[in-house]
Structures are given as C-alpha cells and as structure tokens.
C-alpha cells in the first residue's frame, strides 16, 4: 500500500515537471513566433518582400502549431499584404480570406479592421466587384468604430465614398463625404487630402457645378504633386479629364489624360520592379519545401529538449532509481509511438504539399495567361482604340485626310485586331463570354478531323455558368486530356460527356486508341496525368483512369462545382 502511494507521488511529480516543461516550451515558441511576425511586417514595409514572405511563413507554421488564432491571422495578413504590394491580387485575396477566418475568432478588432479594409480594396479597385468591396469596407468601419480610432474611421469612410462614386451612386456616398469634410481637418491626415479633394470634385461634377468641380480637382492635383501618393494623383488627373470631356474642354482633357497615362505607366513599372525582387514564380514552391524542412527540424529539436530535461530529472530522483527507470521506459515507448505518428503525419504533409506545388505551378501559368490576356485586351487594345479615335477627331476638326494620317489609322486598327486575336489565344473568348460548355463544344469541333472524331455530349444547358476560375481550370484540364488523345492514343473515335449531379460535375473522356498500362502512366512522359490528378485532388474531387494496352482509355473526373458568387446586398 505504501509502495503504491509512493509510486503515485512520483508519477504526479513527473506529470507536473512535464507540464512545466511544455508550458515553458510553448511560451518560448510563442515569443519566437511574435518576433518573426514583427520582423516580417518590418521587412514588408521596407519593400523586402522575399525575406518578409519567408519569415511570415515560418511564423505561420509556428502559430498554427501553437493554435494561436491571433498570430495565425497576423501571419496570413502579412503574407497577403506582401502579394498585395506585388500586385498579385488573386494570391493576396486568398490569404486575406484565410486571415479574416482566424481574426474573427479573436477580439483583435484593429486587425479585423485592417483585413476587412484590404479585402474591400481588392474587390473594389482590382476585381471591380463593388458590392463585395463595399460590404467589407462597412465591416471595417464597424471595427474601427469599436476601437474608436477616428483617423481609421475617416480613412474607411473615404474608401466607401470612393466606391459609391466610382459606380455613380452619389446619393449613397454623399453622407460619408459630408462626414469626412466635417471631421477631416481634426482627425484626417495628409495621405488622404488628395483623395478628399478629388471626391469633392467628382460630386460637384455630378451636380454640373463646373466652378466648384474645377476648384476641387485642381486643388487635388496641386496637393498630389507635392505628396508621394502617385496613385491618388493619377486618379485625380483621370477624373478631372472625364469632367473636362463632359464640359467640352477637349484640349485640357487630353493633357490630363496624357498625365494620367504617364503616371500609370510609372506605377506599372514600379510594380514590375517589385515583382523582380520576388525572385521569380518558383518562390512560393521553394517556400513550401522550406516549410517541410522547418517542421522536421522543429520536431527533432523539441524531442532533444525533452530528453535533456528527462536526464536532469533522473539526477534529482537518484534515491528512487528503480521506479524512475520504469517511468523512463514508459516515456520512451510513449515518445517512440508519438514519433511514429509524427513521421506518418509528415509523410501526409509532404504528399499534400507536393500536390499543392503542382497545383500552384499550373495555377500560376493560368493566372499569368489570364493577366496577360486581360492586360492586352483592357490596356493595350484600349489605348490603340483611343489613339485611333483622337486621330479621327483631329482629322475631322482640321479637315485633314492626308495619306499619312489615313495610313496611321489603318495601322492602329490592324494592330488593335492583332492584339485582340492574341488575347483570345491566351484565354479563349468563347470561354470568357459564353462559358465552359460552349467552349468545350467548340474545342471538340476544332480538334475533329479526317483522322479522329471527337463526339461531345452534355446533360447541362450550354448557357450554364460557373465561377470564372473554376471554368478556366476545368477547360484547361479537359483540353490537356484531348491533347493527350491526339498526341499519344492513335484513336479514331473519342467522346467527351458531361453531367451535373448533386452539385458535382461528372466528366467522362473515352477513346478507342492503343491504351497503356495503368501502373506505368506516372512515368509516361508528356501525359501530364499526375498533374491533372493533383489538381483534382486539391479541389476535393476524384480522378480515375481505366486503360489496358490495345483496349482504349477511359478517364472519369468528379469535381465539386464552384458556382458564381452571389452579389452582396448593402
């Protein structure tokens, strides 16, 4: 009986010392994580984006291990802010959404204010989805009001005003503008003074009050030239040009439009230079690999610390060496079991990250396709059209139809059409305008010839539209499968079938070609099936290949559908 009580006392002592050890270790990791997060933020503000991304990812890994929602949200926000500064808006949006999920679990209203404001910026000024942007701005305003930060309230209301004015809803934006005009002198700062004057100019332009509009626009431009906010100055010139066109002051409008284009070009050049500092598109993939190495090192280090502490405890308990040996043996098996589980977990993480690496690489290619196509269509093509229009106006006003002007207009129009065709090659126009099913039907028709016929069938209406990114992913996956059939299968007949069942897209691709051994397809060069399988796995879908030599190939895909997001109601 006395032995049992003595053993229980020793066991309690061991548990207490272990708990103290874990508490000390957790505090140490928490302090280290906080330091990493602060340094990552400092580096981002210093425009050292590569090092900032590396440190913020290290902080994120530790924060997740600690299950610290606040540090996790801060780390995600820093990663997002880096990509935001580098004009990688899709990546920034992804990480901001991650950040707000964890931030909402905390009482850190200031952090929630920042993240919601950043989300509003991306939706309004980059994606042009104003309903969503205004929703997040109003959430930001809610939290800036809770923390009673007057300057943040001014800043957020300015963003809301700008968003409403940009879509012509001046009556909704006016209450916010009135508030800013009333309190900006007391609570605002010089970083927003240009935007405030520009917004006043926009409002009086809307009221056709030329005198007041001209005063505020010119004041905004004057202050913008003295400040460092090129973007605000650029917008001021653009809005002033719109007002001048409206009042038929074409010469001055053209001068402001030209200044707007010059500043915009400078800003675009600065963004490109920032991207060069990121060390290329493979940075994100390298960071995933570094995360794996960091996790492995962390677990080994933690185990070494625990073993050292246990050795010290042995010296203290020398009198009861026999009982301590039993505890050590028990602890050994316990940690061996834990290490085995951790090793298995690491293998799962490595497998998942390999899939993420493949998906990130392909997503990067598709994103670049989309951005280049959008840039060609929305910027270069628009500028060529604008140049042709200016020439037309000039020749009309001056009754000048010289051969040189006529040829110049013809060259501009021809270049416009070539740019448009290149844009459509990068991102099929049918896919962008009419959706996935029209584009796939057209793809089957284009690939059919005298050697092979592609049969297309679908139970889904051709007018059905899904999320834009989802449609692009599925289009390029199916396009890759059809290319494989053309290049490798030697088939004469192929079939593409699509069905929508329980919010899942069922895709069946069949051919009567030479087939192949399933066990060998991971090593077959050029097939790309592993990459496609990895993409489907990250979408939580299913990918099945059925094939035998000389018996053709059947590929089945089941992918959860990502529908178009519904507009947010104000």
Coordinates of C-alpha atoms in Angstrom, one line a residue:
X1 CA 0.0 0.0 0.0
X2 CA 2.8 2.4 0.9
X3 CA 4.6 1.4 -2.3
X4 CA 1.5 2.4 -4.4
X5 CA 1.2 5.7 -2.7
X6 CA 5.0 6.4 -3.2
X7 CA 4.7 5.5 -6.9
X8 CA 1.6 7.7 -7.3
X9 CA 3.6 10.6 -5.7
X10 CA 6.5 10.1 -8.2
X11 CA 4.1 9.8 -11.1
X12 CA 2.4 13.1 -10.0
X13 CA 5.9 14.7 -9.8
X14 CA 6.8 13.6 -13.3
X15 CA 3.5 14.9 -14.7
X16 CA 4.0 18.3 -13.1
X17 CA 7.5 18.6 -14.3
X18 CA 6.4 17.6 -17.8
X19 CA 3.6 20.1 -17.8
X20 CA 6.0 22.8 -16.7
X21 CA 8.4 21.9 -19.5
X22 CA 5.7 22.1 -22.1
X23 CA 4.5 25.4 -20.7
X24 CA 8.0 26.9 -20.9
X25 CA 8.5 25.5 -24.4
X26 CA 5.1 26.9 -25.6
X27 CA 5.9 30.4 -24.1
X28 CA 9.3 30.3 -25.8
X29 CA 7.8 29.3 -29.2
X30 CA 5.1 32.0 -28.8
X31 CA 7.7 34.7 -28.2
X32 CA 9.8 33.5 -31.1
X33 CA 6.7 33.5 -33.4
X34 CA 5.7 37.0 -32.3
X35 CA 9.3 38.2 -33.1
X36 CA 9.2 36.5 -36.5
X37 CA 5.8 38.1 -37.3
X38 CA 7.0 41.6 -36.3
X39 CA 10.2 41.3 -38.4
X40 CA 8.2 40.0 -41.4
X41 CA 6.0 43.1 -41.1
X42 CA 9.0 45.4 -40.9
X43 CA 10.6 43.8 -44.0
X44 CA 7.4 44.2 -46.0
X45 CA 7.2 47.9 -45.2
X46 CA 10.8 48.2 -46.2
X47 CA 9.8 46.5 -49.6
X48 CA 12.0 43.4 -48.9
X49 CA 9.1 41.1 -50.0
X50 CA 11.1 37.9 -50.4
X51 CA 12.5 37.8 -46.9
X52 CA 9.2 39.0 -45.5
X53 CA 7.4 36.1 -47.2
X54 CA 9.9 33.6 -45.8
X55 CA 9.7 34.9 -42.2
X56 CA 5.9 35.3 -42.3
X57 CA 5.5 31.7 -43.5
X58 CA 7.8 30.5 -40.7
X59 CA 5.7 32.5 -38.2
X60 CA 2.5 31.0 -39.7
X61 CA 3.8 27.4 -39.3
X62 CA 4.6 28.0 -35.6
X63 CA 1.4 29.9 -35.0
X64 CA -0.7 27.0 -36.4
X65 CA 1.3 24.6 -34.2
X66 CA 0.5 26.8 -31.1
X67 CA -3.2 27.0 -32.2
X68 CA -2.8 30.8 -31.7
X69 CA -5.6 32.4 -33.8
X70 CA -4.3 35.9 -33.4
X71 CA -0.7 35.1 -34.5
X72 CA -2.1 32.9 -37.3
X73 CA -4.3 35.8 -38.6
X74 CA -1.4 38.2 -38.4
X75 CA 0.9 35.9 -40.3
X76 CA -1.7 35.3 -43.0
X77 CA -2.4 39.0 -43.3
X78 CA 1.4 39.8 -43.7
X79 CA 1.6 37.1 -46.5
X80 CA -1.4 38.7 -48.2
X81 CA -0.1 42.2 -47.8
X82 CA 3.2 41.2 -49.5
X83 CA 1.3 39.8 -52.5
X84 CA -0.9 42.8 -52.5
X85 CA 2.1 45.1 -52.8
X86 CA 3.5 42.9 -55.6
X87 CA 0.1 43.3 -57.5
X88 CA -0.5 39.5 -57.2
X89 CA -4.1 40.2 -56.2
X90 CA -5.6 36.7 -56.5
X91 CA -3.0 35.4 -54.1
X92 CA -3.5 38.3 -51.8
X93 CA -7.3 37.7 -51.8
X94 CA -6.8 34.1 -50.9
X95 CA -4.6 34.8 -47.9
X96 CA -6.7 37.8 -46.7
X97 CA -9.7 35.4 -46.6
X98 CA -7.6 33.0 -44.6
X99 CA -6.6 35.8 -42.3
X100 CA -10.2 37.0 -41.6
X101 CA -11.3 33.5 -40.7
X102 CA -8.8 33.3 -37.8
X103 CA -9.1 37.0 -36.9
X104 CA -12.9 36.6 -36.4
X105 CA -12.1 34.1 -33.7
X106 CA -10.2 36.7 -31.7
X107 CA -11.0 40.0 -30.0
X108 CA -8.4 41.9 -32.1
X109 CA -10.8 44.4 -33.6
X110 CA -7.9 46.5 -35.0
X111 CA -6.6 43.6 -37.0
X112 CA -10.1 42.8 -38.3
X113 CA -10.4 46.5 -39.3
X114 CA -7.2 46.2 -41.4
X115 CA -8.1 42.9 -43.1
X116 CA -11.6 43.9 -44.0
X117 CA -10.3 47.2 -45.4
X118 CA -7.8 45.3 -47.5
X119 CA -10.4 43.0 -48.8
X120 CA -12.6 45.9 -49.7
X121 CA -9.6 47.5 -51.7
X122 CA -9.1 44.3 -53.7
X123 CA -12.8 43.8 -54.6
X124 CA -13.4 47.5 -55.5
X125 CA -10.2 48.6 -57.2
X126 CA -8.7 45.3 -58.6
X127 CA -11.7 43.0 -59.2
X128 CA -14.3 45.7 -59.8
X129 CA -16.8 43.8 -57.6
X130 CA -18.1 46.9 -55.8
X131 CA -20.9 45.2 -53.9
X132 CA -18.5 42.9 -52.1
X133 CA -15.9 45.6 -51.7
X134 CA -18.4 48.0 -50.0
X135 CA -19.6 45.1 -47.8
X136 CA -16.0 44.6 -46.5
X137 CA -15.5 48.4 -46.1
X138 CA -18.6 48.6 -43.9
X139 CA -17.3 45.7 -41.8
X140 CA -14.0 47.6 -41.5
X141 CA -16.0 50.7 -40.4
X142 CA -17.8 48.6 -37.8
X143 CA -14.5 47.6 -36.2
X144 CA -12.8 51.0 -36.5
X145 CA -15.8 52.4 -34.6
X146 CA -15.5 49.7 -31.9
X147 CA -11.8 50.7 -31.3
X148 CA -12.8 54.4 -31.5
X149 CA -10.0 55.2 -34.0
X150 CA -11.1 58.5 -35.5
X151 CA -8.4 58.5 -38.2
X152 CA -9.3 55.0 -39.3
X153 CA -13.0 55.9 -39.4
X154 CA -12.1 58.9 -41.7
X155 CA -10.0 56.6 -43.9
X156 CA -12.6 53.9 -44.2
X157 CA -15.5 56.3 -44.9
X158 CA -13.3 57.8 -47.7
X159 CA -13.0 54.4 -49.3
X160 CA -16.7 53.8 -49.1
X161 CA -17.4 57.2 -50.7
X162 CA -14.9 56.5 -53.5
X163 CA -16.5 53.1 -54.2
X164 CA -20.0 54.6 -54.3
X165 CA -18.9 57.5 -56.5
X166 CA -17.0 55.2 -58.9
X167 CA -20.2 53.3 -59.7
X168 CA -22.3 56.5 -59.9
X169 CA -24.2 56.1 -56.7
X170 CA -23.6 59.6 -55.4
X171 CA -26.6 59.7 -53.2
X172 CA -25.3 56.8 -51.2
X173 CA -21.8 58.1 -51.0
X174 CA -22.8 61.7 -50.0
X175 CA -23.4 61.1 -46.2
X176 CA -19.9 59.6 -45.9
X177 CA -18.4 62.5 -47.9
X178 CA -20.2 65.1 -45.6
X179 CA -18.8 63.3 -42.6
X180 CA -15.2 63.4 -44.0
X181 CA -15.5 67.1 -44.9
X182 CA -16.7 67.9 -41.4
X183 CA -14.0 65.9 -39.4
X184 CA -11.1 65.5 -41.8
X185 CA -9.3 68.7 -40.5
X186 CA -9.4 67.3 -37.0
X187 CA -8.8 63.6 -37.4
X188 CA -7.6 63.1 -41.0
X189 CA -4.0 63.3 -42.3
X190 CA -2.1 64.4 -45.4
X191 CA -2.2 61.0 -47.0
X192 CA -5.9 61.3 -47.7
X193 CA -6.2 65.0 -48.5
X194 CA -5.7 64.5 -52.3
X195 CA -8.4 61.8 -52.4
X196 CA -10.8 64.0 -50.4
X197 CA -10.5 66.9 -52.8
X198 CA -10.9 64.6 -55.8
X199 CA -14.1 63.1 -54.3
X200 CA -15.5 66.6 -53.8
X201 CA -14.6 67.4 -57.5
X202 CA -16.4 64.2 -58.6
X203 CA -19.5 65.1 -56.6
X204 CA -19.7 68.7 -57.9
X205 CA -19.1 67.4 -61.5
X206 CA -22.1 65.1 -60.9
X207 CA -24.1 68.2 -60.0
X208 CA -22.8 70.0 -63.1
X209 CA -21.3 72.7 -60.8
X210 CA -18.3 73.5 -63.0
X211 CA -16.8 76.2 -60.8
X212 CA -16.7 74.0 -57.7
X213 CA -15.7 70.9 -59.5
X214 CA -12.8 72.7 -61.2
X215 CA -11.6 74.2 -57.9
X216 CA -11.5 70.8 -56.1
X217 CA -9.9 68.9 -59.0
X218 CA -7.2 71.4 -59.4
X219 CA -6.6 71.6 -55.7
X220 CA -6.3 67.8 -55.6
X221 CA -3.7 67.8 -58.4
X222 CA -1.8 70.7 -56.8
X223 CA -1.6 68.8 -53.5
X224 CA -0.8 65.5 -55.2
X225 CA 2.2 66.9 -56.9
X226 CA 3.6 67.9 -53.5
X227 CA 2.9 64.5 -51.9
X228 CA 4.1 60.9 -52.5
X229 CA 0.8 59.2 -53.3
X230 CA 1.2 58.7 -57.1
X231 CA -1.9 56.6 -57.3
X232 CA -4.2 59.3 -55.9
X233 CA -2.6 61.9 -58.2
X234 CA -3.2 59.6 -61.1
X235 CA -6.8 59.1 -60.3
X236 CA -7.2 62.9 -59.8
X237 CA -6.0 63.5 -63.4
X238 CA -8.2 60.8 -64.7
X239 CA -11.4 62.1 -63.0
X240 CA -10.5 65.7 -64.0
X241 CA -10.1 64.5 -67.6
X242 CA -13.6 62.9 -67.5
X243 CA -15.0 66.2 -66.2
X244 CA -13.3 68.2 -68.9
X245 CA -14.5 66.0 -71.6
X246 CA -18.0 66.4 -70.2
X247 CA -17.7 70.2 -70.4
X248 CA -16.2 70.0 -73.9
X249 CA -12.8 71.3 -72.9
X250 CA -11.0 68.7 -75.0
X251 CA -7.5 70.1 -75.1
X252 CA -7.2 70.3 -71.4
X253 CA -8.9 67.0 -71.0
X254 CA -6.3 65.4 -73.3
X255 CA -3.5 67.0 -71.3
X256 CA -4.8 65.5 -68.1
X257 CA -5.5 62.1 -69.7
X258 CA -1.9 62.1 -71.0
X259 CA -0.6 62.9 -67.5
X260 CA -2.8 60.1 -66.1
X261 CA -1.3 57.6 -68.6
X262 CA 2.3 58.7 -67.8
X263 CA 1.8 58.3 -64.0
X264 CA 0.0 55.0 -64.6
X265 CA 3.0 53.8 -66.7
X266 CA 5.4 54.8 -63.9
X267 CA 3.3 52.9 -61.3
X268 CA 3.2 49.8 -63.6
X269 CA 6.9 50.0 -64.0
X270 CA 7.4 50.2 -60.2
X271 CA 5.1 47.1 -59.8
X272 CA 7.2 45.2 -62.3
X273 CA 10.4 46.1 -60.4
X274 CA 8.8 44.9 -57.2
X275 CA 8.0 41.6 -58.8
X276 CA 11.6 41.2 -60.0
X277 CA 12.6 41.3 -56.3
X278 CA 10.4 38.3 -55.6
X279 CA 13.0 36.0 -57.3
X280 CA 10.5 34.5 -59.8
X281 CA 7.4 32.4 -59.8
X282 CA 9.1 29.5 -58.1
X283 CA 9.4 31.4 -54.8
X284 CA 6.1 30.0 -53.4
X285 CA 7.1 26.4 -54.3
X286 CA 10.5 26.9 -52.6
X287 CA 8.8 28.2 -49.5
X288 CA 6.6 25.1 -49.3
X289 CA 9.8 22.9 -49.3
X290 CA 11.4 25.2 -46.7
X291 CA 8.3 24.8 -44.5
X292 CA 8.7 21.0 -44.6
X293 CA 12.4 21.2 -43.6
X294 CA 11.5 23.7 -40.8
X295 CA 8.8 21.4 -39.5
X296 CA 11.1 18.4 -39.4
X297 CA 13.9 20.4 -37.7
X298 CA 11.4 21.7 -35.1
X299 CA 10.2 18.2 -34.1
X300 CA 13.7 16.9 -33.8
X301 CA 14.7 19.9 -31.6
X302 CA 11.7 19.5 -29.4
X303 CA 12.5 15.9 -28.7
X304 CA 16.1 16.6 -27.9
X305 CA 15.0 19.3 -25.4
X306 CA 12.6 16.8 -23.7
X307 CA 15.3 14.1 -23.5
X308 CA 17.7 16.6 -21.9
X309 CA 15.1 17.6 -19.3
X310 CA 14.4 14.0 -18.5
X311 CA 18.1 13.3 -17.9
X312 CA 18.1 16.2 -15.4
X313 CA 15.1 14.8 -13.6
X314 CA 17.0 11.4 -13.2
X315 CA 19.7 13.1 -11.2
X316 CA 17.2 14.7 -8.8
X317 CA 15.5 11.4 -8.3
X318 CA 18.5 9.2 -7.7
X319 CA 17.1 7.7 -4.5
X320 CA 14.3 6.0 -6.4
X321 CA 16.3 5.0 -9.4
X322 CA 14.4 1.7 -10.0
X323 CA 11.0 3.5 -10.2
X324 CA 12.4 6.2 -12.5
X325 CA 13.7 3.6 -14.8
X326 CA 10.2 2.2 -15.2
X327 CA 8.9 5.7 -15.9
X328 CA 11.7 6.3 -18.4
X329 CA 10.9 3.0 -20.2
X330 CA 7.2 4.1 -20.3
X331 CA 8.1 7.5 -21.6
X332 CA 10.4 6.0 -24.2
X333 CA 7.7 3.9 -25.7
X334 CA 5.2 6.8 -25.5
X335 CA 7.6 9.1 -27.4
X336 CA 8.5 6.4 -29.9
X337 CA 4.8 6.0 -30.6
X338 CA 4.4 9.8 -30.9
X339 CA 7.4 10.0 -33.2
X340 CA 6.0 7.3 -35.4
X341 CA 2.7 9.1 -35.6
X342 CA 4.5 12.4 -36.3
X343 CA 6.6 10.7 -39.1
X344 CA 3.4 9.4 -40.7
X345 CA 1.9 12.9 -40.4
X346 CA 5.0 14.4 -42.1
X347 CA 4.6 12.0 -45.0
X348 CA 1.0 13.0 -45.4
X349 CA 2.0 16.7 -45.3
X350 CA 4.7 16.1 -47.9
X351 CA 2.3 14.3 -50.1
X352 CA -0.3 17.1 -49.8
X353 CA 2.4 19.8 -50.4
X354 CA 3.6 18.0 -53.5
X355 CA 0.1 18.2 -54.8
X356 CA -0.1 21.9 -53.8
X357 CA 3.2 22.5 -55.6
X358 CA 1.9 21.1 -58.8
X359 CA -1.4 23.0 -58.5
X360 CA 0.4 26.2 -57.6
X361 CA 2.6 25.9 -60.7
X362 CA -0.3 25.3 -63.0
X363 CA -2.4 28.0 -61.3
X364 CA 0.4 30.4 -61.8
X365 CA 0.6 29.6 -65.5
X366 CA -3.2 30.1 -65.9
X367 CA -3.2 33.2 -63.8
X368 CA -0.4 34.7 -66.0
X369 CA -2.4 33.7 -69.1
X370 CA -5.4 35.5 -67.8
X371 CA -3.4 38.6 -66.6
X372 CA -1.6 38.9 -69.9
X373 CA -4.8 38.4 -71.9
X374 CA -6.6 41.0 -69.7
X375 CA -3.7 43.4 -70.0
X376 CA -3.6 43.2 -73.8
X377 CA -7.4 43.5 -74.1
X378 CA -8.1 46.1 -71.4
X379 CA -5.0 48.3 -71.7
X380 CA -3.0 47.9 -75.0
X381 CA -6.1 47.4 -77.1
X382 CA -8.0 50.3 -75.3
X383 CA -5.0 52.6 -75.8
X384 CA -4.8 51.8 -79.6
X385 CA -8.5 52.4 -79.9
X386 CA -8.1 55.7 -78.0
X387 CA -5.3 56.8 -80.3
X388 CA -7.3 56.0 -83.4
X389 CA -10.2 58.0 -82.0
X390 CA -8.0 61.0 -81.3
X391 CA -6.7 60.9 -84.9
X392 CA -10.2 60.7 -86.3
X393 CA -11.2 63.7 -84.2
X394 CA -8.1 65.6 -85.2
X395 CA -8.6 64.9 -89.0
X396 CA -12.3 65.8 -88.7
X397 CA -11.7 69.1 -86.9
X398 CA -8.9 70.2 -89.3
X399 CA -10.3 68.7 -92.5
X400 CA -7.1 66.8 -92.9
X401 CA -7.3 63.5 -94.6
X402 CA -3.7 63.2 -95.6
X403 CA -2.3 59.8 -96.7
X404 CA 0.0 59.7 -93.6
X405 CA -3.0 60.0 -91.2
X406 CA -5.1 57.5 -93.1
X407 CA -2.2 55.0 -93.0
X408 CA -1.6 55.6 -89.4
X409 CA -5.2 55.0 -88.5
X410 CA -5.2 51.8 -90.6
X411 CA -2.0 50.6 -88.8
X412 CA -3.6 51.3 -85.4
X413 CA -6.7 49.4 -86.3
X414 CA -4.8 46.5 -87.7
X415 CA -2.6 46.3 -84.5
X416 CA -5.8 46.5 -82.4
X417 CA -7.2 43.4 -84.1
X418 CA -3.9 41.5 -83.8
X419 CA -3.7 42.3 -80.1
X420 CA -7.3 41.2 -79.7
X421 CA -6.6 37.9 -81.5
X422 CA -3.5 37.2 -79.3
X423 CA -5.6 37.9 -76.2
X424 CA -8.2 35.3 -77.4
X425 CA -5.5 32.7 -78.0
X426 CA -4.3 33.1 -74.4
X427 CA -7.8 33.0 -73.0
X428 CA -10.5 31.6 -75.4
X429 CA -13.1 34.3 -76.0
X430 CA -15.9 31.6 -76.0
X431 CA -14.9 30.6 -72.5
X432 CA -14.9 34.1 -71.2
X433 CA -18.1 35.3 -72.9
X434 CA -20.3 32.2 -73.1
X435 CA -18.9 29.8 -70.6
X436 CA -17.4 26.3 -70.2
X437 CA -19.9 24.3 -72.2
X438 CA -19.9 26.4 -75.3
X439 CA -16.1 26.4 -75.2
X440 CA -15.8 22.6 -74.8
X441 CA -18.3 22.0 -77.7
X442 CA -16.2 24.3 -79.8
X443 CA -13.0 22.6 -78.7
X444 CA -14.3 19.2 -79.8
X445 CA -15.3 20.6 -83.2
X446 CA -11.9 22.2 -83.7
X447 CA -10.0 19.0 -82.8
X448 CA -12.1 16.8 -85.1
X449 CA -10.6 16.0 -88.5
X450 CA -10.3 13.2 -91.0
X451 CA -8.1 11.1 -88.6
X452 CA -10.1 11.4 -85.4
X453 CA -13.6 12.5 -84.5
X454 CA -14.5 14.0 -81.1
X455 CA -18.1 13.5 -80.0
X456 CA -19.4 16.0 -77.5
X457 CA -22.5 15.4 -75.3
X458 CA -23.8 17.2 -72.2
X459 CA -26.9 17.0 -70.0
X460 CA -26.1 20.5 -68.7
X461 CA -27.6 23.5 -70.5
X462 CA -25.0 25.3 -72.7
X463 CA -26.0 28.7 -71.0
X464 CA -25.0 27.4 -67.6
X465 CA -22.2 29.5 -66.0
X466 CA -19.9 28.6 -63.1
X467 CA -17.3 30.5 -61.2
X468 CA -14.8 32.1 -63.7
X469 CA -11.7 30.5 -62.2
X470 CA -13.4 27.1 -61.9
X471 CA -14.5 27.2 -65.6
X472 CA -10.9 28.1 -66.6
X473 CA -9.4 25.2 -64.5
X474 CA -11.9 22.6 -66.0
X475 CA -11.4 23.9 -69.5
X476 CA -7.6 23.5 -69.4
X477 CA -7.8 20.1 -67.7
X478 CA -10.1 18.8 -70.4
X479 CA -8.1 20.5 -73.1
X480 CA -5.0 18.7 -71.8
X481 CA -6.8 15.3 -71.9
X482 CA -7.9 15.9 -75.5
X483 CA -4.4 16.8 -76.5
X484 CA -3.1 13.6 -74.9
X485 CA -5.6 11.6 -77.1
X486 CA -4.4 13.4 -80.3
X487 CA -0.7 13.0 -79.5
X488 CA -0.5 9.6 -77.9
X489 CA -3.6 7.4 -78.3
X490 CA -3.7 6.8 -82.1
X491 CA -7.5 6.8 -81.7
X492 CA -10.1 7.3 -84.5
X493 CA -13.0 8.0 -82.2
X494 CA -13.2 9.9 -78.9
X495 CA -16.0 11.1 -76.7
X496 CA -16.4 13.9 -74.1
X497 CA -19.5 13.6 -71.8
X498 CA -20.6 15.9 -69.0
X499 CA -23.3 15.7 -66.4
X500 CA -24.2 17.8 -63.3
X501 CA -25.2 15.6 -60.4
X502 CA -25.7 16.8 -56.8
X503 CA -23.6 20.0 -57.3
X504 CA -20.8 17.9 -58.8
X505 CA -19.5 17.9 -62.4
X506 CA -19.1 14.4 -63.8
X507 CA -16.7 14.3 -66.8
X508 CA -16.1 11.2 -68.9
X509 CA -13.4 11.2 -71.6
X510 CA -13.1 8.0 -73.7
X511 CA -11.1 6.9 -76.8
X512 CA -10.6 3.7 -78.8
X513 CA -6.8 4.1 -79.0
X514 CA -3.9 1.9 -78.1
X515 CA -4.3 2.3 -74.4
X516 CA -1.5 1.8 -71.8
X517 CA -0.6 0.0 -68.6
X518 CA -2.0 1.9 -65.6
X519 CA 1.0 1.1 -63.4
X520 CA 3.3 2.8 -65.9
X521 CA 1.4 6.1 -66.5
X522 CA 3.1 8.1 -63.7
X523 CA 6.4 7.6 -65.7
X524 CA 4.9 8.2 -69.2
X525 CA 6.5 11.4 -70.4
X526 CA 4.1 14.1 -71.7
X527 CA 0.9 12.7 -70.5
X528 CA 0.5 15.1 -67.6
X529 CA -2.0 12.8 -65.8
X530 CA -0.3 13.2 -62.4
X531 CA -0.6 16.9 -62.7
X532 CA -4.3 16.7 -63.5
X533 CA -4.8 14.2 -60.7
X534 CA -3.1 16.6 -58.3
X535 CA -5.3 19.5 -59.4
X536 CA -8.5 17.4 -59.0
X537 CA -7.4 16.2 -55.5
X538 CA -6.9 19.8 -54.3
X539 CA -10.4 20.5 -55.5
X540 CA -11.5 17.6 -53.3
X541 CA -12.6 15.7 -56.4
X542 CA -12.0 12.2 -57.8
X543 CA -9.8 11.2 -60.8
X544 CA -9.9 7.7 -62.2
X545 CA -8.0 6.2 -65.2
X546 CA -9.2 2.9 -66.8
X547 CA -6.9 1.6 -69.6
X548 CA -5.3 -1.5 -71.0
X549 CA -3.0 -2.0 -74.0
X550 CA -5.0 -2.1 -77.3
X551 CA -8.3 -1.6 -75.4
X552 CA -8.5 2.2 -75.4
X553 CA -8.6 4.6 -72.4
X554 CA -11.4 5.9 -70.2
X555 CA -10.9 8.8 -67.7
X556 CA -13.5 9.8 -65.2
X557 CA -13.5 13.0 -63.2
X558 CA -15.8 14.1 -60.5
X559 CA -15.2 17.7 -59.3
X560 CA -17.3 19.7 -56.9
X561 CA -18.8 22.7 -58.7
X562 CA -17.8 26.2 -57.7
X563 CA -20.8 28.3 -58.6
X564 CA -20.8 32.1 -59.3
X565 CA -20.7 34.1 -56.0
X566 CA -24.0 35.9 -55.3
X567 CA -23.8 39.7 -55.1
X568 CA -23.7 41.1 -51.5
X569 CA -26.7 43.2 -50.6
X570 CA -26.0 46.5 -49.0

